[in-house]
Amino acid sequence: MLGFAAAFAAAGAAHRAEAQALRQSLYPSYGIDSLEANRRSTVSIETQVDQDLDMPGDLADEAEAEAEGGTAADRALEGAELDGEADPLAPVAPLPLREAVDPYAPLGIRAGTFLFFPSLEIVGGRSSNPDASPTNPEASNYYALRPEFELRSDWSRHELTARASSDTEFDEDDTITSIDSELALRLDIVRDLVADLRATYRLKPEDLGDPELPASAIERPDAEAYGVSAGLSNQFGRIGLTGTLSYDAFRYEDARLSDGSIYDNSDRDYDETEARLRASYDMGNRLALFVEGGVNDRAYLRGIDDNGVRRGSNGYDMLAGVSIAREELLEGEIGIGYQSQRPEDDNLENVEGLFYRGSLAWRPTELTTVSLEGALRPEETTLGSTASGVRVASVAVKVEHALRRNLVVSASLAGERSDYVGLPLLEKNYTAALDLEYQVSRWLSWRAGVSQSRHESNAAGSDYDETRVEAGVTVLRAVEAVGDVGGEEADLRAAIIGDAVIFQAVERPGLHQALHGVGDLDLAAGALLLVLEQFEDLRLQDVAAGDDEVRGRVLGLGLLD
């Protein structure tokens, strides 16, 4: 913008020079009064030049000052001169560029100092083994409701965020529901001292093939986990310190068996308290080293389980690693260390060994992101009378690529290995998934995907597979923003939609994750009907933000673009 302003100022200066020359030719020998009149005339001409150029006075002054002092690129060459001449090989400071705006990004619904991002996904599909059963796999069609919301504060200090997703899957025989939610508050106490408070709640049905359940179980019982944590972080120059205290509770629902009886799972319920301390050192260049350690205590609500074993344990872990914050290329952290968990029953074996945790995101191009996650963690079990715990190792890789700005394809691979300590049991899980998402506009997107899962166990008769194919639509609401979607016609459409549903897009779970759910079937039917009513508009016009050209479409998919 300053470059254009400099051009305007130069043009203005040329006009003023012409006016001065004309004045001198017309009034070469006038006296004091005439010179004063000439001065007023010149000021008038200069003012008229500025007005003709449509430049505010302060902008004109700024532009003229820059014209005299040179542009930002010119000033970058200062100090790089050789014998009074600019070095042609000297680097030139880049001019600032306007940030790219994603025309399909969620805008949010503003409520005071908060932004609200809700969405509703409606999907239908088919699963070859929806209950993940090794003994009675039955294929079934299903449909699901997947509402999500996120709430973020817009404060100058501190930050409050809330997130919740709930998926309900309806198949031919059963209905299952999962919930994932989190509430987080960051308090900026002083410049380098920050407090972090969190509360979480998760609900997920267990697979019928889980070894903790009897083989005769016919309904998937729910597993709940809820917890709170408080952390305090401080930065001392290059050194950062973080301390965290947390409490988590794990509860398991009783299982219904094929003979109509109830299997008691209360001996699996336990609470965990943990304290952690982390120290990091900033190496510069967005690279930091860290060391971390923690101690925990796991106490079962029932001291003795159904096998007559005293359950509970306490342990520790130590971790050292590196964190990277080069957002344009690579970010995340990875660490490796040692962990040990000691059971309260002296007859049980310690659960100990290598410990690692990591999460990295690599962006080789602006269109492609490669994500890698992995962890090895100790978990509790009440299986048998000799098992003291489980060492669970997991790794997952995901590649996302934008074929177009609104068409994203993703592929993922995940694996998990569970070694039972004190029991000759080994389980492996593999999942591969392919997903395609097409964002029609800010208020509508389509998604389709397929996934294949495989469970293997050295216990006879415990292997099973599942194949899922599904497609769905996400309904959301475009709200007011600078450069809103598609002009006045799009604004009217968004307002009409807002009377029926008020939704906004947020990130949604992958196909291999458990389906969550909530809500009323009437809401799903009304939202789906609303989508069908918009097909004629989508066929005629692309309402994506930033697209001024009207283009023909087939079912809103942009196949004629």
Coordinates of C-alpha atoms in Angstrom, one line a residue:
M1 CA 0.0 0.0 0.0
L2 CA 2.9 2.4 0.8
G3 CA 4.3 1.8 -2.7
F4 CA 1.1 3.0 -4.3
A5 CA 1.0 5.9 -1.8
A6 CA 4.5 6.9 -2.9
A7 CA 3.4 6.9 -6.6
F8 CA 0.5 9.2 -5.7
A9 CA 2.8 11.5 -3.8
A10 CA 5.2 11.7 -6.7
A11 CA 2.4 12.6 -9.0
G12 CA 1.3 15.3 -6.6
A13 CA 4.7 16.7 -6.4
A14 CA 4.8 16.9 -10.2
H15 CA 1.5 18.8 -10.2
R16 CA 2.8 21.2 -7.6
A17 CA 6.0 21.8 -9.6
E18 CA 3.9 22.7 -12.7
A19 CA 1.8 25.1 -10.6
Q20 CA 4.9 26.8 -9.3
A21 CA 6.4 27.2 -12.8
L22 CA 3.1 28.6 -14.0
R23 CA 2.9 31.1 -11.1
Q24 CA 6.4 32.3 -11.8
S25 CA 5.7 32.9 -15.5
L26 CA 2.5 34.8 -14.8
Y27 CA 3.7 37.0 -11.8
P28 CA 7.4 37.6 -12.3
S29 CA 7.6 41.2 -10.8
Y30 CA 4.7 41.5 -8.3
G31 CA 5.2 42.9 -4.8
I32 CA 4.5 41.5 -1.3
D33 CA 0.7 41.5 -1.6
S34 CA 0.9 39.6 -4.9
L35 CA 3.4 37.1 -3.5
E36 CA 1.0 36.4 -0.6
A37 CA -1.9 35.9 -3.0
N38 CA 0.3 33.6 -5.0
R39 CA 1.2 31.6 -1.9
R40 CA -2.6 31.2 -1.1
S41 CA -3.2 30.2 -4.7
T42 CA -0.4 27.6 -4.6
V43 CA -1.8 26.1 -1.3
S44 CA -5.2 25.9 -3.0
I45 CA -3.7 24.1 -6.0
E46 CA -1.8 21.7 -3.7
T47 CA -4.9 20.9 -1.7
Q48 CA -6.9 20.3 -5.0
V49 CA -4.1 17.9 -6.1
D50 CA -4.5 15.9 -2.9
Q51 CA -8.2 15.8 -3.2
D52 CA -8.0 14.8 -6.9
L53 CA -5.8 11.9 -5.8
D54 CA -8.4 10.9 -3.1
M55 CA -5.7 10.7 -0.4
P56 CA -6.4 11.8 3.2
G57 CA -4.0 14.5 4.4
D58 CA -2.1 12.3 6.8
L59 CA -1.8 9.5 4.2
A60 CA -0.5 12.1 1.7
D61 CA 2.1 13.4 4.2
E62 CA 3.1 9.8 5.0
A63 CA 3.4 8.9 1.3
E64 CA 5.4 12.1 0.5
A65 CA 7.7 11.3 3.4
E66 CA 8.2 7.8 2.1
A67 CA 8.8 9.2 -1.4
E68 CA 11.6 11.4 -0.1
G69 CA 13.1 8.6 2.1
G70 CA 12.5 5.7 -0.3
T71 CA 10.4 2.6 -0.1
A72 CA 10.9 -0.2 2.3
A73 CA 12.8 -2.2 -0.4
D74 CA 15.0 0.9 -1.1
R75 CA 15.8 1.3 2.6
A76 CA 16.7 -2.3 2.8
L77 CA 19.5 -1.6 0.4
E78 CA 21.0 1.1 2.6
G79 CA 24.2 -0.1 4.2
A80 CA 24.8 -2.6 1.4
E81 CA 26.6 -0.1 -0.9
L82 CA 30.0 -0.6 -2.3
D83 CA 32.0 2.6 -3.2
G84 CA 28.8 4.6 -3.2
E85 CA 26.9 2.2 -5.4
A86 CA 24.2 -0.4 -4.3
D87 CA 25.4 -4.0 -4.3
P88 CA 23.2 -5.8 -6.8
L89 CA 23.7 -9.0 -4.9
A90 CA 22.6 -7.7 -1.5
P91 CA 19.4 -9.3 -0.2
V92 CA 16.3 -7.2 -0.4
A93 CA 13.9 -7.3 2.6
P94 CA 10.6 -8.8 1.5
L95 CA 7.6 -6.6 1.7
P96 CA 4.8 -7.7 4.0
L97 CA 2.1 -9.8 2.4
R98 CA -1.6 -10.0 3.3
E99 CA -2.5 -13.2 5.2
A100 CA -4.3 -15.8 3.1
V101 CA -7.9 -16.2 4.0
D102 CA -9.5 -19.6 3.9
P103 CA -12.9 -19.1 2.2
Y104 CA -14.2 -22.3 3.8
A105 CA -12.9 -21.9 7.3
P106 CA -15.5 -21.7 10.1
L107 CA -16.4 -18.1 11.0
G108 CA -18.1 -18.8 14.3
I109 CA -21.1 -17.2 16.0
R110 CA -20.1 -14.3 18.2
A111 CA -21.8 -14.0 21.6
G112 CA -20.2 -11.1 23.5
T113 CA -16.6 -12.0 24.0
F114 CA -17.0 -15.6 22.9
L115 CA -17.0 -17.4 19.5
F116 CA -19.2 -20.4 19.1
F117 CA -18.5 -23.1 16.5
P118 CA -21.3 -25.7 16.2
S119 CA -21.9 -28.4 13.5
L120 CA -24.0 -31.4 12.8
E121 CA -22.9 -34.3 10.6
I122 CA -25.4 -36.8 9.3
V123 CA -24.0 -40.1 7.9
G124 CA -25.2 -43.4 6.6
G125 CA -23.1 -46.5 6.0
R126 CA -22.6 -50.2 6.3
S127 CA -20.4 -52.2 8.7
S128 CA -19.4 -55.9 8.4
N129 CA -19.1 -56.2 12.2
P130 CA -20.5 -53.2 14.1
D131 CA -20.2 -54.9 17.5
A132 CA -16.5 -55.9 16.9
S133 CA -17.5 -59.5 17.9
P134 CA -15.2 -62.5 17.3
T135 CA -18.0 -65.1 17.7
N136 CA -21.0 -63.6 15.9
P137 CA -20.1 -61.0 13.3
E138 CA -23.2 -59.7 11.6
A139 CA -23.2 -57.1 8.9
S140 CA -25.6 -54.2 9.3
N141 CA -26.6 -50.9 7.8
Y142 CA -26.4 -47.8 10.1
Y143 CA -26.9 -44.1 10.3
A144 CA -25.4 -41.7 12.8
L145 CA -25.8 -38.2 14.2
R146 CA -22.5 -36.5 15.1
P147 CA -23.0 -33.0 16.6
E148 CA -20.0 -31.0 17.7
F149 CA -19.4 -27.6 19.2
E150 CA -16.4 -25.5 20.3
L151 CA -16.5 -22.3 22.4
R152 CA -13.5 -20.0 22.5
S153 CA -13.1 -16.7 24.3
D154 CA -11.8 -13.6 22.6
W155 CA -10.1 -11.9 25.5
S156 CA -7.0 -9.7 25.6
R157 CA -5.7 -11.8 28.5
H158 CA -6.6 -15.4 29.7
E159 CA -8.4 -17.9 27.5
L160 CA -11.4 -20.2 28.0
T161 CA -12.2 -23.0 25.6
A162 CA -14.9 -25.7 25.7
R163 CA -15.2 -28.6 23.3
A164 CA -17.7 -31.4 23.0
S165 CA -18.6 -34.1 20.5
S166 CA -21.3 -36.7 20.7
D167 CA -21.9 -39.5 18.1
T168 CA -24.9 -41.8 18.2
E169 CA -25.0 -44.8 15.8
F170 CA -28.3 -46.5 15.0
D171 CA -28.1 -49.9 13.4
E172 CA -30.6 -52.6 12.9
D173 CA -30.3 -54.1 16.4
D174 CA -28.7 -51.6 18.7
T175 CA -27.9 -47.9 19.5
I176 CA -24.5 -46.9 20.8
T177 CA -23.3 -43.5 22.0
S178 CA -19.9 -42.0 22.7
I179 CA -19.1 -38.6 24.2
D180 CA -15.8 -36.6 24.2
S181 CA -15.6 -33.3 26.0
E182 CA -13.1 -30.9 27.6
L183 CA -13.2 -27.5 29.4
A184 CA -9.9 -25.6 29.7
L185 CA -9.0 -22.3 31.3
R186 CA -5.7 -20.5 30.9
L187 CA -4.9 -17.7 33.4
D188 CA -2.1 -15.3 32.5
I189 CA -1.1 -14.4 36.1
V190 CA 1.9 -12.3 35.3
R191 CA 4.1 -11.9 32.3
D192 CA 5.8 -15.3 32.4
L193 CA 3.6 -17.1 34.9
V194 CA 0.6 -19.1 33.5
A195 CA -1.9 -21.3 35.2
D196 CA -3.8 -24.0 33.3
L197 CA -7.0 -25.7 34.6
R198 CA -8.8 -28.5 32.7
A199 CA -11.8 -30.8 33.2
T200 CA -12.5 -33.8 30.8
Y201 CA -15.3 -36.4 30.3
R202 CA -15.3 -39.3 27.9
L203 CA -17.8 -42.1 27.3
K204 CA -17.1 -45.0 24.9
P205 CA -18.7 -48.5 24.5
E206 CA -16.3 -51.4 24.8
D207 CA -15.9 -53.9 22.0
L208 CA -17.5 -57.4 22.6
G209 CA -14.1 -58.8 21.7
D210 CA -12.4 -57.1 24.6
P211 CA -10.6 -59.8 26.7
E212 CA -11.9 -58.1 29.9
L213 CA -15.4 -59.2 28.9
P214 CA -16.8 -62.7 28.9
A215 CA -17.4 -64.3 25.6
S216 CA -21.1 -64.6 26.2
A217 CA -21.6 -60.8 26.4
I218 CA -24.3 -59.7 24.0
E219 CA -24.4 -55.9 24.6
R220 CA -21.5 -53.5 24.6
P221 CA -21.1 -51.9 28.0
D222 CA -19.9 -48.3 28.4
A223 CA -16.5 -47.3 29.8
E224 CA -16.4 -43.8 31.4
A225 CA -13.4 -41.6 32.2
Y226 CA -13.5 -38.2 33.8
G227 CA -10.9 -36.0 35.4
V228 CA -9.5 -32.6 36.4
S229 CA -6.0 -31.2 36.3
A230 CA -4.2 -28.0 37.4
G231 CA -0.9 -26.8 36.0
L232 CA 1.5 -23.9 36.6
S233 CA 4.2 -22.8 34.1
N234 CA 6.9 -20.1 34.4
Q235 CA 9.6 -19.0 32.1
F236 CA 13.0 -17.9 33.4
G237 CA 14.9 -16.6 30.3
R238 CA 15.6 -19.7 28.2
I239 CA 14.5 -22.1 30.9
G240 CA 10.8 -23.1 31.4
L241 CA 9.3 -25.0 34.3
T242 CA 5.9 -26.7 34.4
G243 CA 4.2 -28.5 37.3
T244 CA 0.9 -30.4 37.0
L245 CA -1.4 -32.2 39.4
S246 CA -4.2 -34.4 38.0
Y247 CA -7.0 -36.7 39.1
D248 CA -8.8 -39.2 36.8
A249 CA -11.6 -41.7 37.5
F250 CA -12.4 -44.8 35.4
R251 CA -15.7 -46.5 35.6
Y252 CA -17.0 -49.6 33.8
E253 CA -20.6 -50.6 33.2
D254 CA -21.9 -54.1 33.9
A255 CA -22.3 -56.4 30.8
R256 CA -25.5 -58.3 29.8
L257 CA -24.9 -61.9 29.0
S258 CA -26.7 -64.2 26.5
D259 CA -28.5 -66.1 29.3
G260 CA -30.0 -62.9 30.6
S261 CA -27.7 -62.5 33.6
I262 CA -25.5 -59.5 34.4
Y263 CA -21.7 -59.6 34.6
D264 CA -20.4 -57.4 37.4
N265 CA -17.6 -55.1 36.2
S266 CA -17.3 -53.0 39.4
D267 CA -13.9 -54.7 40.3
R268 CA -12.4 -52.8 37.4
D269 CA -13.3 -49.3 38.7
Y270 CA -10.3 -47.3 39.9
D271 CA -9.0 -43.7 40.5
E272 CA -5.6 -42.3 39.5
T273 CA -3.8 -39.3 41.0
E274 CA -0.6 -38.0 39.4
A275 CA 2.0 -35.3 39.8
R276 CA 4.4 -34.3 37.0
L277 CA 7.3 -31.8 36.6
R278 CA 8.8 -30.7 33.3
A279 CA 11.8 -28.5 32.6
S280 CA 12.7 -27.2 29.1
Y281 CA 15.6 -25.2 27.6
D282 CA 15.2 -23.0 24.6
M283 CA 18.0 -23.8 22.1
G284 CA 17.0 -21.0 19.7
N285 CA 15.8 -21.4 16.1
R286 CA 12.4 -22.7 17.5
L287 CA 14.0 -25.8 19.1
A288 CA 13.9 -26.8 22.8
L289 CA 15.1 -29.7 24.9
F290 CA 13.1 -31.0 27.8
V291 CA 13.2 -33.5 30.6
E292 CA 10.0 -34.7 32.4
G293 CA 9.1 -36.9 35.2
G294 CA 5.9 -38.1 37.1
V295 CA 4.7 -40.2 39.9
N296 CA 1.2 -41.8 40.2
D297 CA -1.0 -43.8 42.5
R298 CA -3.9 -46.0 41.2
A299 CA -6.4 -47.1 43.8
Y300 CA -9.3 -49.5 43.1
L301 CA -12.7 -48.9 44.6
R302 CA -12.8 -52.6 45.6
G303 CA -9.6 -53.7 47.3
I304 CA -10.0 -57.3 46.2
D305 CA -11.2 -58.2 42.7
D306 CA -13.4 -61.2 41.6
N307 CA -10.2 -63.4 41.4
G308 CA -9.3 -62.7 45.0
V309 CA -6.3 -60.5 44.0
R310 CA -5.5 -57.2 45.8
R311 CA -5.5 -54.6 43.0
G312 CA -3.9 -51.2 42.8
S313 CA -0.4 -49.9 42.0
N314 CA 2.0 -46.9 42.2
G315 CA 4.7 -46.0 39.8
Y316 CA 6.9 -43.4 38.1
D317 CA 8.2 -42.4 34.7
M318 CA 11.1 -40.3 33.3
L319 CA 11.3 -38.8 29.8
A320 CA 13.7 -36.7 27.8
G321 CA 13.3 -35.3 24.4
V322 CA 13.1 -32.4 22.0
S323 CA 10.3 -30.1 20.9
I324 CA 10.1 -28.3 17.5
A325 CA 7.9 -25.3 16.7
R326 CA 8.7 -24.5 13.0
E327 CA 5.1 -24.3 12.1
E328 CA 5.7 -23.7 8.4
L329 CA 7.6 -27.0 8.1
L330 CA 7.7 -29.2 11.3
E331 CA 6.2 -29.0 14.7
G332 CA 5.6 -31.3 17.7
E333 CA 7.7 -33.2 20.2
I334 CA 9.2 -36.6 20.8
G335 CA 10.7 -38.1 24.0
I336 CA 12.0 -41.4 25.3
G337 CA 12.6 -42.7 28.8
Y338 CA 11.7 -45.4 31.3
Q339 CA 8.7 -46.2 33.4
S340 CA 7.8 -48.6 36.3
Q341 CA 4.5 -49.6 37.8
R342 CA 4.6 -51.6 41.0
P343 CA 1.4 -53.6 42.0
E344 CA 0.2 -53.5 45.7
D345 CA 0.1 -57.3 45.6
D346 CA 3.6 -58.6 46.1
N347 CA 2.8 -61.7 44.2
L348 CA 2.3 -59.8 40.9
E349 CA 5.1 -58.8 38.6
N350 CA 6.2 -55.2 38.1
V351 CA 5.1 -53.5 34.9
E352 CA 8.3 -51.7 33.7
G353 CA 10.4 -51.0 30.7
L354 CA 10.9 -48.6 27.8
F355 CA 8.7 -45.5 27.7
Y356 CA 8.1 -43.1 24.8
R357 CA 5.7 -40.5 23.6
G358 CA 5.6 -38.3 20.5
S359 CA 3.6 -36.3 18.1
L360 CA 4.9 -34.6 14.9
A361 CA 3.3 -32.8 12.0
W362 CA 5.4 -32.3 8.8
R363 CA 4.3 -30.0 6.0
P364 CA 6.5 -30.8 2.9
T365 CA 4.3 -28.5 0.8
E366 CA 1.4 -26.0 1.5
L367 CA -1.0 -28.7 0.3
T368 CA 0.3 -31.7 2.1
T369 CA 0.5 -32.5 5.9
V370 CA 2.0 -35.7 7.3
S371 CA 1.2 -36.5 11.0
L372 CA 2.9 -39.1 13.2
E373 CA 1.9 -40.1 16.7
G374 CA 3.1 -42.8 19.0
A375 CA 3.2 -43.8 22.6
L376 CA 4.0 -46.6 25.0
R377 CA 2.0 -46.6 28.2
P378 CA 1.2 -48.9 31.2
E379 CA -2.5 -49.8 31.7
E380 CA -4.4 -51.6 34.4
T381 CA -6.1 -55.0 34.1
T382 CA -8.1 -57.4 36.3
L383 CA -7.8 -60.3 33.9
G384 CA -7.0 -63.6 35.6
S385 CA -5.1 -63.9 38.9
T386 CA -1.6 -63.4 37.6
A387 CA -1.8 -60.5 35.2
S388 CA -0.4 -57.3 36.8
G389 CA -0.9 -54.8 34.0
V390 CA -0.7 -54.2 30.2
R391 CA 2.0 -52.4 28.3
V392 CA 0.3 -50.8 25.3
A393 CA 2.4 -49.5 22.4
S394 CA 0.6 -47.6 19.6
V395 CA 1.7 -45.7 16.4
A396 CA -0.4 -43.9 13.8
V397 CA 0.5 -42.0 10.6
K398 CA -1.8 -39.8 8.6
V399 CA -1.4 -38.0 5.3
E400 CA -3.7 -35.2 4.2
H401 CA -3.5 -33.6 0.7
A402 CA -5.6 -30.8 -0.7
L403 CA -6.5 -31.7 -4.3
R404 CA -8.2 -28.3 -4.4
R405 CA -8.7 -25.7 -1.8
N406 CA -12.1 -27.3 -0.9
L407 CA -11.3 -30.9 -1.7
V408 CA -9.1 -32.8 0.8
V409 CA -8.2 -36.5 0.7
S410 CA -6.6 -38.2 3.7
A411 CA -5.2 -41.7 4.3
S412 CA -4.2 -43.2 7.6
L413 CA -2.6 -46.3 9.1
A414 CA -2.6 -47.2 12.8
G415 CA -1.3 -50.1 14.8
E416 CA -1.5 -51.1 18.5
R417 CA 0.2 -53.9 20.5
S418 CA -0.9 -54.9 24.0
D419 CA 1.4 -57.2 26.0
Y420 CA -0.1 -58.5 29.2
V421 CA 2.5 -58.7 32.0
G422 CA 2.2 -62.0 34.0
L423 CA -0.2 -63.6 31.5
P424 CA 0.7 -65.2 28.1
L425 CA -1.6 -62.9 26.2
L426 CA -0.7 -60.8 23.2
E427 CA -3.2 -58.7 21.2
K428 CA -2.7 -56.6 18.0
N429 CA -4.9 -54.1 16.3
Y430 CA -4.5 -52.6 12.8
T431 CA -6.6 -50.0 11.1
A432 CA -6.4 -48.5 7.6
A433 CA -8.7 -45.6 6.4
L434 CA -9.3 -43.5 3.4
D435 CA -11.4 -40.3 3.6
L436 CA -12.5 -37.7 1.1
E437 CA -14.1 -34.3 2.1
Y438 CA -15.6 -31.8 -0.3
Q439 CA -16.6 -28.4 1.1
V440 CA -19.4 -27.0 -1.0
S441 CA -19.6 -23.7 0.9
R442 CA -19.3 -22.4 4.4
W443 CA -22.5 -24.0 5.4
L444 CA -22.3 -27.4 3.7
S445 CA -19.7 -30.1 3.2
W446 CA -19.8 -33.7 2.0
R447 CA -17.7 -36.6 3.2
A448 CA -17.2 -40.2 2.2
G449 CA -14.8 -42.8 3.5
V450 CA -13.9 -46.5 3.9
S451 CA -11.9 -48.2 6.7
Q452 CA -10.6 -51.7 7.4
S453 CA -9.8 -52.9 10.9
R454 CA -8.2 -56.2 12.1
H455 CA -7.9 -57.6 15.6
E456 CA -5.5 -60.5 16.2
S457 CA -4.9 -62.4 19.5
N458 CA -2.9 -65.4 20.5
A459 CA -6.0 -66.6 22.4
A460 CA -8.0 -69.1 20.3
G461 CA -11.2 -67.8 18.7
S462 CA -10.5 -64.1 19.5
D463 CA -9.7 -62.7 16.0
Y464 CA -12.1 -60.5 14.1
D465 CA -12.3 -58.0 11.2
E466 CA -14.5 -55.0 10.4
T467 CA -15.0 -53.1 7.2
R468 CA -16.9 -49.8 7.2
V469 CA -18.1 -47.7 4.2
E470 CA -20.0 -44.5 4.9
A471 CA -20.9 -41.1 3.5
G472 CA -22.4 -38.1 5.1
V473 CA -23.1 -34.4 5.0
T474 CA -22.3 -31.6 7.5
V475 CA -24.7 -28.8 8.0
L476 CA -23.5 -25.5 9.4
R477 CA -24.3 -21.8 9.3
A478 CA -22.4 -19.0 7.6
V479 CA -22.4 -16.0 9.8
E480 CA -21.5 -12.3 9.2
A481 CA -17.9 -11.5 8.5
V482 CA -15.8 -9.3 6.3
G483 CA -16.2 -10.5 2.8
D484 CA -19.1 -12.8 3.5
V485 CA -20.1 -15.7 1.3
G486 CA -21.3 -14.9 -2.2
G487 CA -22.8 -11.5 -1.8
E488 CA -26.4 -10.5 -1.0
E489 CA -28.0 -13.7 -2.3
A490 CA -25.7 -15.9 -0.2
D491 CA -26.5 -13.7 2.8
L492 CA -30.2 -14.2 2.3
R493 CA -29.7 -18.0 2.0
A494 CA -27.7 -18.1 5.2
A495 CA -30.4 -16.1 7.1
I496 CA -33.1 -18.5 5.9
I497 CA -31.0 -21.5 7.0
G498 CA -30.4 -19.8 10.3
D499 CA -34.1 -20.0 11.1
A500 CA -34.0 -23.8 10.9
V501 CA -30.6 -24.8 12.0
I502 CA -27.7 -22.9 13.5
F503 CA -24.5 -24.9 12.8
Q504 CA -20.9 -24.2 12.0
A505 CA -18.1 -26.5 10.8
V506 CA -15.4 -27.8 13.1
E507 CA -12.9 -30.6 12.8
R508 CA -14.6 -34.0 12.9
P509 CA -13.3 -37.5 13.9
G510 CA -11.9 -40.0 11.5
L511 CA -13.7 -43.2 10.4
H512 CA -11.7 -45.5 12.6
Q513 CA -12.8 -43.7 15.8
A514 CA -15.8 -44.8 17.8
L515 CA -19.1 -43.3 16.7
H516 CA -20.6 -40.8 19.0
G517 CA -24.1 -39.5 19.3
V518 CA -26.8 -37.4 20.8
G519 CA -30.1 -35.8 19.8
D520 CA -33.5 -36.3 18.3
L521 CA -34.3 -38.0 15.1
D522 CA -36.6 -35.2 14.1
L523 CA -33.6 -32.9 14.1
A524 CA -31.7 -35.1 11.7
A525 CA -34.7 -35.5 9.4
G526 CA -35.3 -31.7 9.4
A527 CA -31.6 -31.0 8.7
L528 CA -31.5 -33.5 5.9
L529 CA -34.7 -32.1 4.3
L530 CA -33.1 -28.7 4.5
V531 CA -30.0 -29.9 2.6
L532 CA -32.2 -31.4 -0.1
E533 CA -34.0 -28.2 -0.5
Q534 CA -30.7 -26.4 -1.3
F535 CA -29.7 -28.7 -4.1
E536 CA -31.2 -26.4 -6.8
D537 CA -29.3 -23.4 -5.5
L538 CA -26.1 -25.4 -5.3
R539 CA -26.6 -26.6 -8.9
L540 CA -26.7 -23.0 -10.2
Q541 CA -24.2 -21.2 -8.0
D542 CA -20.9 -21.6 -6.2
V543 CA -21.4 -19.8 -2.9
A544 CA -17.9 -20.2 -1.6
A545 CA -16.4 -17.0 -0.2
G546 CA -14.2 -15.1 -2.6
D547 CA -15.8 -16.6 -5.7
D548 CA -17.6 -13.9 -7.6
E549 CA -18.1 -15.9 -10.7
V550 CA -21.3 -17.9 -11.0
R551 CA -20.5 -21.4 -12.3
G552 CA -22.6 -24.4 -13.3
R553 CA -22.7 -27.3 -10.8
V554 CA -24.0 -30.8 -10.6
L555 CA -25.5 -31.5 -7.1
G556 CA -23.3 -28.7 -5.7
L557 CA -20.1 -30.7 -6.4
G558 CA -18.5 -28.3 -8.8
L559 CA -18.1 -31.0 -11.5
L560 CA -18.4 -28.4 -14.3
D561 CA -15.8 -26.0 -12.8

